[in-house]
JSON list of C-alpha atoms in Angstrom, two decimals:
[
{"chain": "Q", "resi": 666, "resn": "MET", "atom": "CA", "xyz": [18.75, -249.01, 117.78]},
{"chain": "Q", "resi": 667, "resn": "ASN", "atom": "CA", "xyz": [21.15, -250.72, 120.15]},
{"chain": "Q", "resi": 668, "resn": "GLN", "atom": "CA", "xyz": [21.87, -248.95, 123.39]},
{"chain": "Q", "resi": 669, "resn": "ILE", "atom": "CA", "xyz": [25.46, -248.53, 124.46]},
{"chain": "Q", "resi": 670, "resn": "GLY", "atom": "CA", "xyz": [25.73, -249.21, 128.16]},
{"chain": "Q", "resi": 671, "resn": "GLU", "atom": "CA", "xyz": [28.39, -250.08, 130.70]},
{"chain": "Q", "resi": 672, "resn": "ARG", "atom": "CA", "xyz": [28.70, -253.64, 129.34]},
{"chain": "Q", "resi": 673, "resn": "GLU", "atom": "CA", "xyz": [29.49, -252.39, 125.84]},
{"chain": "Q", "resi": 674, "resn": "LYS", "atom": "CA", "xyz": [31.84, -249.71, 127.18]},
{"chain": "Q", "resi": 675, "resn": "ARG", "atom": "CA", "xyz": [33.80, -252.36, 129.08]},
{"chain": "Q", "resi": 676, "resn": "PHE", "atom": "CA", "xyz": [34.28, -254.54, 126.01]},
{"chain": "Q", "resi": 677, "resn": "MET", "atom": "CA", "xyz": [35.21, -251.61, 123.77]},
{"chain": "Q", "resi": 678, "resn": "ALA", "atom": "CA", "xyz": [37.71, -250.45, 126.39]},
{"chain": "Q", "resi": 679, "resn": "ARG", "atom": "CA", "xyz": [39.38, -253.88, 126.17]},
{"chain": "Q", "resi": 680, "resn": "ALA", "atom": "CA", "xyz": [39.53, -253.72, 122.36]},
{"chain": "Q", "resi": 681, "resn": "ILE", "atom": "CA", "xyz": [41.12, -250.27, 122.59]},
{"chain": "Q", "resi": 682, "resn": "GLU", "atom": "CA", "xyz": [43.55, -251.46, 125.26]},
{"chain": "Q", "resi": 683, "resn": "LEU", "atom": "CA", "xyz": [44.64, -254.31, 122.95]},
{"chain": "Q", "resi": 684, "resn": "SER", "atom": "CA", "xyz": [45.08, -251.85, 120.07]},
{"chain": "Q", "resi": 685, "resn": "LYS", "atom": "CA", "xyz": [47.37, -249.66, 122.13]},
{"chain": "Q", "resi": 686, "resn": "ARG", "atom": "CA", "xyz": [49.37, -252.54, 123.60]},
{"chain": "Q", "resi": 687, "resn": "GLY", "atom": "CA", "xyz": [49.95, -254.19, 120.20]},
{"chain": "Q", "resi": 688, "resn": "MET", "atom": "CA", "xyz": [50.97, -250.88, 118.64]},
{"chain": "Q", "resi": 689, "resn": "GLN", "atom": "CA", "xyz": [53.38, -250.07, 121.48]},
{"chain": "Q", "resi": 690, "resn": "ASN", "atom": "CA", "xyz": [54.89, -253.57, 121.27]},
{"chain": "Q", "resi": 691, "resn": "GLY", "atom": "CA", "xyz": [55.55, -253.09, 117.57]},
{"chain": "Q", "resi": 692, "resn": "ASP", "atom": "CA", "xyz": [53.20, -255.92, 116.56]},
{"chain": "Q", "resi": 693, "resn": "GLY", "atom": "CA", "xyz": [51.42, -253.80, 113.96]},
{"chain": "Q", "resi": 694, "resn": "GLY", "atom": "CA", "xyz": [49.02, -250.91, 113.53]},
{"chain": "Q", "resi": 695, "resn": "PRO", "atom": "CA", "xyz": [46.75, -249.45, 116.25]},
{"chain": "Q", "resi": 696, "resn": "PHE", "atom": "CA", "xyz": [43.87, -251.92, 116.00]},
{"chain": "Q", "resi": 697, "resn": "GLY", "atom": "CA", "xyz": [42.31, -254.22, 118.60]},
{"chain": "Q", "resi": 698, "resn": "SER", "atom": "CA", "xyz": [39.25, -256.42, 118.77]},
{"chain": "Q", "resi": 699, "resn": "VAL", "atom": "CA", "xyz": [37.36, -258.74, 121.10]},
{"chain": "Q", "resi": 700, "resn": "VAL", "atom": "CA", "xyz": [34.66, -261.32, 120.47]},
{"chain": "Q", "resi": 701, "resn": "VAL", "atom": "CA", "xyz": [32.04, -261.49, 123.20]},
{"chain": "Q", "resi": 702, "resn": "LYS", "atom": "CA", "xyz": [29.51, -264.21, 123.98]},
{"chain": "Q", "resi": 703, "resn": "GLY", "atom": "CA", "xyz": [27.02, -263.08, 126.58]},
{"chain": "Q", "resi": 704, "resn": "ASP", "atom": "CA", "xyz": [29.10, -261.31, 129.17]},
{"chain": "Q", "resi": 705, "resn": "GLU", "atom": "CA", "xyz": [32.37, -263.12, 128.46]},
{"chain": "Q", "resi": 706, "resn": "ILE", "atom": "CA", "xyz": [35.24, -262.32, 126.12]},
{"chain": "Q", "resi": 707, "resn": "VAL", "atom": "CA", "xyz": [35.79, -265.49, 124.10]},
{"chain": "Q", "resi": 708, "resn": "GLY", "atom": "CA", "xyz": [38.34, -264.11, 121.65]},
{"chain": "Q", "resi": 709, "resn": "GLU", "atom": "CA", "xyz": [40.93, -261.36, 121.58]},
{"chain": "Q", "resi": 710, "resn": "GLY", "atom": "CA", "xyz": [43.06, -259.94, 118.83]},
{"chain": "Q", "resi": 711, "resn": "TRP", "atom": "CA", "xyz": [45.24, -257.02, 117.89]},
{"chain": "Q", "resi": 712, "resn": "ASN", "atom": "CA", "xyz": [47.01, -256.19, 114.67]},
{"chain": "Q", "resi": 713, "resn": "GLN", "atom": "CA", "xyz": [49.97, -258.58, 114.37]},
{"chain": "Q", "resi": 714, "resn": "VAL", "atom": "CA", "xyz": [50.91, -257.96, 110.74]},
{"chain": "Q", "resi": 715, "resn": "LEU", "atom": "CA", "xyz": [54.50, -256.99, 111.61]},
{"chain": "Q", "resi": 716, "resn": "SER", "atom": "CA", "xyz": [55.18, -259.48, 114.40]},
{"chain": "Q", "resi": 717, "resn": "HIS", "atom": "CA", "xyz": [53.89, -262.43, 112.34]},
{"chain": "Q", "resi": 718, "resn": "ASN", "atom": "CA", "xyz": [54.85, -261.21, 108.86]},
{"chain": "Q", "resi": 719, "resn": "ASP", "atom": "CA", "xyz": [51.24, -261.94, 107.97]},
{"chain": "Q", "resi": 720, "resn": "PRO", "atom": "CA", "xyz": [49.19, -259.39, 106.01]},
{"chain": "Q", "resi": 721, "resn": "THR", "atom": "CA", "xyz": [45.99, -261.14, 107.17]},
{"chain": "Q", "resi": 722, "resn": "ALA", "atom": "CA", "xyz": [46.79, -260.82, 110.90]},
{"chain": "Q", "resi": 723, "resn": "HIS", "atom": "CA", "xyz": [44.39, -257.91, 111.43]},
{"chain": "Q", "resi": 724, "resn": "ALA", "atom": "CA", "xyz": [42.79, -257.49, 114.85]},
{"chain": "Q", "resi": 725, "resn": "GLU", "atom": "CA", "xyz": [39.33, -258.74, 113.86]},
{"chain": "Q", "resi": 726, "resn": "VAL", "atom": "CA", "xyz": [40.69, -261.78, 112.01]},
{"chain": "Q", "resi": 727, "resn": "VAL", "atom": "CA", "xyz": [42.95, -262.69, 114.94]},
{"chain": "Q", "resi": 728, "resn": "ALA", "atom": "CA", "xyz": [40.05, -262.27, 117.40]},
{"chain": "Q", "resi": 729, "resn": "ILE", "atom": "CA", "xyz": [37.72, -264.36, 115.22]},
{"chain": "Q", "resi": 730, "resn": "ARG", "atom": "CA", "xyz": [40.32, -267.13, 114.95]},
{"chain": "Q", "resi": 731, "resn": "ASP", "atom": "CA", "xyz": [40.85, -267.04, 118.72]},
{"chain": "Q", "resi": 732, "resn": "ALA", "atom": "CA", "xyz": [37.12, -267.20, 119.45]},
{"chain": "Q", "resi": 733, "resn": "CYS", "atom": "CA", "xyz": [36.46, -269.98, 116.96]},
{"chain": "Q", "resi": 734, "resn": "ASN", "atom": "CA", "xyz": [39.34, -271.98, 118.41]},
{"chain": "Q", "resi": 735, "resn": "ARG", "atom": "CA", "xyz": [38.15, -271.49, 121.98]},
{"chain": "Q", "resi": 736, "resn": "LEU", "atom": "CA", "xyz": [34.49, -272.23, 121.15]},
{"chain": "Q", "resi": 737, "resn": "GLN", "atom": "CA", "xyz": [35.37, -275.04, 118.72]},
{"chain": "Q", "resi": 738, "resn": "THR", "atom": "CA", "xyz": [33.11, -273.66, 115.99]},
{"chain": "Q", "resi": 739, "resn": "PHE", "atom": "CA", "xyz": [33.40, -271.74, 112.73]},
{"chain": "Q", "resi": 740, "resn": "GLN", "atom": "CA", "xyz": [30.26, -269.73, 113.37]},
{"chain": "Q", "resi": 741, "resn": "LEU", "atom": "CA", "xyz": [29.93, -266.95, 115.95]},
{"chain": "Q", "resi": 742, "resn": "GLU", "atom": "CA", "xyz": [26.16, -266.48, 115.66]},
{"chain": "Q", "resi": 743, "resn": "ASP", "atom": "CA", "xyz": [25.63, -265.86, 119.37]},
{"chain": "Q", "resi": 744, "resn": "CYS", "atom": "CA", "xyz": [28.55, -263.45, 119.61]},
{"chain": "Q", "resi": 745, "resn": "GLU", "atom": "CA", "xyz": [29.30, -259.76, 119.20]},
{"chain": "Q", "resi": 746, "resn": "ILE", "atom": "CA", "xyz": [32.50, -258.18, 117.94]},
{"chain": "Q", "resi": 747, "resn": "PHE", "atom": "CA", "xyz": [33.97, -255.02, 119.44]},
{"chain": "Q", "resi": 748, "resn": "THR", "atom": "CA", "xyz": [36.72, -253.42, 117.41]},
{"chain": "Q", "resi": 749, "resn": "SER", "atom": "CA", "xyz": [38.72, -250.25, 117.85]},
{"chain": "Q", "resi": 750, "resn": "CYS", "atom": "CA", "xyz": [38.17, -249.25, 114.22]},
{"chain": "Q", "resi": 751, "resn": "GLU", "atom": "CA", "xyz": [35.64, -249.77, 111.45]},
{"chain": "Q", "resi": 752, "resn": "PRO", "atom": "CA", "xyz": [36.70, -253.00, 109.71]},
{"chain": "Q", "resi": 753, "resn": "CYS", "atom": "CA", "xyz": [38.68, -253.02, 106.48]},
{"chain": "Q", "resi": 754, "resn": "PRO", "atom": "CA", "xyz": [37.33, -254.98, 103.48]},
{"chain": "Q", "resi": 755, "resn": "MET", "atom": "CA", "xyz": [39.16, -258.17, 104.45]},
{"chain": "Q", "resi": 756, "resn": "CYS", "atom": "CA", "xyz": [37.93, -258.03, 108.04]},
{"chain": "Q", "resi": 757, "resn": "LEU", "atom": "CA", "xyz": [34.44, -257.16, 106.85]},
{"chain": "Q", "resi": 758, "resn": "GLY", "atom": "CA", "xyz": [34.46, -260.35, 104.78]},
{"chain": "Q", "resi": 759, "resn": "ALA", "atom": "CA", "xyz": [35.75, -262.41, 107.71]},
{"chain": "Q", "resi": 760, "resn": "ILE", "atom": "CA", "xyz": [33.06, -260.94, 109.96]},
{"chain": "Q", "resi": 761, "resn": "TYR", "atom": "CA", "xyz": [30.31, -261.86, 107.52]},
{"chain": "Q", "resi": 762, "resn": "TRP", "atom": "CA", "xyz": [31.66, -265.41, 107.21]},
{"chain": "Q", "resi": 763, "resn": "ALA", "atom": "CA", "xyz": [31.75, -265.71, 111.03]},
{"chain": "Q", "resi": 764, "resn": "ARG", "atom": "CA", "xyz": [28.15, -264.41, 111.28]},
{"chain": "Q", "resi": 765, "resn": "PRO", "atom": "CA", "xyz": [28.15, -262.57, 114.63]},
{"chain": "Q", "resi": 766, "resn": "LYS", "atom": "CA", "xyz": [24.99, -260.84, 115.87]},
{"chain": "Q", "resi": 767, "resn": "ARG", "atom": "CA", "xyz": [26.48, -257.35, 115.65]},
{"chain": "Q", "resi": 768, "resn": "VAL", "atom": "CA", "xyz": [29.67, -255.34, 115.45]},
{"chain": "Q", "resi": 769, "resn": "TYR", "atom": "CA", "xyz": [30.60, -252.27, 117.49]},
{"chain": "Q", "resi": 770, "resn": "PHE", "atom": "CA", "xyz": [33.43, -250.06, 116.23]},
{"chain": "Q", "resi": 771, "resn": "ALA", "atom": "CA", "xyz": [35.14, -246.98, 117.64]},
{"chain": "Q", "resi": 772, "resn": "ASN", "atom": "CA", "xyz": [37.23, -245.13, 115.03]},
{"chain": "Q", "resi": 773, "resn": "THR", "atom": "CA", "xyz": [35.89, -244.77, 111.47]},
{"chain": "Q", "resi": 774, "resn": "LYS", "atom": "CA", "xyz": [37.53, -245.81, 108.22]},
{"chain": "Q", "resi": 775, "resn": "GLU", "atom": "CA", "xyz": [37.97, -242.11, 107.44]},
{"chain": "Q", "resi": 776, "resn": "GLU", "atom": "CA", "xyz": [39.89, -241.65, 110.69]},
{"chain": "Q", "resi": 777, "resn": "ALA", "atom": "CA", "xyz": [42.03, -244.67, 109.78]},
{"chain": "Q", "resi": 778, "resn": "ALA", "atom": "CA", "xyz": [42.71, -243.18, 106.35]},
{"chain": "Q", "resi": 779, "resn": "ALA", "atom": "CA", "xyz": [43.88, -239.97, 108.03]},
{"chain": "Q", "resi": 780, "resn": "ILE", "atom": "CA", "xyz": [46.71, -241.94, 109.69]},
{"chain": "Q", "resi": 781, "resn": "ASN", "atom": "CA", "xyz": [47.64, -243.76, 106.45]},
{"chain": "Q", "resi": 782, "resn": "PHE", "atom": "CA", "xyz": [45.47, -246.86, 106.80]},
{"chain": "Q", "resi": 783, "resn": "ASP", "atom": "CA", "xyz": [43.34, -246.10, 103.74]},
{"chain": "Q", "resi": 784, "resn": "ASP", "atom": "CA", "xyz": [41.45, -249.06, 102.31]},
{"chain": "Q", "resi": 785, "resn": "SER", "atom": "CA", "xyz": [39.30, -247.07, 99.88]},
{"chain": "Q", "resi": 786, "resn": "PHE", "atom": "CA", "xyz": [41.36, -248.33, 96.92]},
{"chain": "Q", "resi": 787, "resn": "ILE", "atom": "CA", "xyz": [40.38, -251.93, 97.78]},
{"chain": "Q", "resi": 788, "resn": "TYR", "atom": "CA", "xyz": [36.68, -251.08, 97.79]},
{"chain": "Q", "resi": 789, "resn": "LYS", "atom": "CA", "xyz": [37.17, -249.49, 94.34]},
{"chain": "Q", "resi": 790, "resn": "GLU", "atom": "CA", "xyz": [39.22, -252.43, 93.02]},
{"chain": "Q", "resi": 791, "resn": "ILE", "atom": "CA", "xyz": [36.41, -254.87, 93.77]},
{"chain": "Q", "resi": 792, "resn": "GLU", "atom": "CA", "xyz": [34.34, -253.35, 90.96]},
{"chain": "Q", "resi": 793, "resn": "VAL", "atom": "CA", "xyz": [37.18, -253.03, 88.41]},
{"chain": "Q", "resi": 794, "resn": "PRO", "atom": "CA", "xyz": [37.26, -255.68, 85.63]},
{"chain": "Q", "resi": 795, "resn": "HIS", "atom": "CA", "xyz": [39.91, -258.33, 86.34]},
{"chain": "Q", "resi": 796, "resn": "GLN", "atom": "CA", "xyz": [42.25, -257.30, 83.52]},
{"chain": "Q", "resi": 797, "resn": "GLU", "atom": "CA", "xyz": [42.20, -253.67, 84.71]},
{"chain": "Q", "resi": 798, "resn": "LYS", "atom": "CA", "xyz": [42.94, -254.30, 88.39]},
{"chain": "Q", "resi": 799, "resn": "LYS", "atom": "CA", "xyz": [46.19, -252.91, 89.86]},
{"chain": "Q", "resi": 800, "resn": "ILE", "atom": "CA", "xyz": [47.16, -256.55, 90.44]},
{"chain": "Q", "resi": 801, "resn": "PRO", "atom": "CA", "xyz": [45.99, -258.46, 87.34]},
{"chain": "Q", "resi": 802, "resn": "PHE", "atom": "CA", "xyz": [43.57, -261.34, 87.91]},
{"chain": "Q", "resi": 803, "resn": "ILE", "atom": "CA", "xyz": [43.83, -263.86, 85.07]},
{"chain": "Q", "resi": 804, "resn": "ALA", "atom": "CA", "xyz": [41.11, -266.44, 84.45]},
{"chain": "Q", "resi": 805, "resn": "PHE", "atom": "CA", "xyz": [42.64, -269.91, 84.12]},
{"chain": "Q", "resi": 806, "resn": "PRO", "atom": "CA", "xyz": [39.74, -272.32, 83.47]},
{"chain": "Q", "resi": 807, "resn": "SER", "atom": "CA", "xyz": [40.43, -275.92, 84.38]},
{"chain": "Q", "resi": 808, "resn": "GLU", "atom": "CA", "xyz": [38.37, -279.07, 83.90]},
{"chain": "Q", "resi": 809, "resn": "ALA", "atom": "CA", "xyz": [40.19, -280.59, 86.90]},
{"chain": "Q", "resi": 810, "resn": "ALA", "atom": "CA", "xyz": [39.07, -277.67, 89.09]},
{"chain": "Q", "resi": 811, "resn": "ARG", "atom": "CA", "xyz": [35.49, -278.02, 87.79]},
{"chain": "Q", "resi": 812, "resn": "GLU", "atom": "CA", "xyz": [35.63, -281.73, 88.61]},
{"chain": "Q", "resi": 813, "resn": "VAL", "atom": "CA", "xyz": [36.50, -280.94, 92.24]},
{"chain": "Q", "resi": 814, "resn": "PHE", "atom": "CA", "xyz": [33.50, -278.56, 92.38]},
{"chain": "Q", "resi": 815, "resn": "ARG", "atom": "CA", "xyz": [31.30, -281.29, 90.87]},
{"chain": "Q", "resi": 816, "resn": "LEU", "atom": "CA", "xyz": [32.51, -283.76, 93.51]},
{"chain": "Q", "resi": 817, "resn": "TRP", "atom": "CA", "xyz": [31.75, -281.24, 96.25]},
{"chain": "Q", "resi": 818, "resn": "ASP", "atom": "CA", "xyz": [28.28, -280.67, 94.85]},
{"chain": "Q", "resi": 819, "resn": "GLU", "atom": "CA", "xyz": [27.59, -284.42, 94.93]},
{"chain": "Q", "resi": 820, "resn": "LYS", "atom": "CA", "xyz": [29.26, -285.05, 98.31]},
{"chain": "Q", "resi": 821, "resn": "GLN", "atom": "CA", "xyz": [26.68, -286.53, 100.67]},
{"chain": "Q", "resi": 822, "resn": "ASP", "atom": "CA", "xyz": [28.43, -285.84, 103.98]},
{"chain": "Q", "resi": 823, "resn": "LYS", "atom": "CA", "xyz": [29.46, -282.22, 103.39]},
{"chain": "Q", "resi": 824, "resn": "GLN", "atom": "CA", "xyz": [28.87, -279.62, 106.06]},
{"chain": "Q", "resi": 825, "resn": "SER", "atom": "CA", "xyz": [27.53, -276.39, 104.67]},
{"chain": "Q", "resi": 826, "resn": "TYR", "atom": "CA", "xyz": [28.70, -273.06, 105.99]}
]
């Protein structure tokens, strides 16, 4: 079990500060996040859905983008993420793709749902057959698309991630 000490409290306090500032500025919902490498914040983010008209501009995604840009990498293996709330499904996916060592969160998804940020329907939709989803997903097979996959599979200089 990871201990929560003064170091962790300091980084979480910054994530919470960003959540409050972004909310008060009208950028988006009350969510903030920082990416930490060692004892240094290498990425910061807060919900900017409203200010950027971008439904993907959640705090964790913004912080991950900031950290990857600053560190010039697409992997955050030596980093930790501190976020003011348990990540939504999209942010959870982004976190797994970024591959940090660990994630600390303050508020829970149930607490977020209580203030009308309820993502439970997305978790449920993942398991629903495509044709029964609230937004229909329609298979559109394409030989041209398969050809691009084949070319990728044969590509000698590709960088895996």
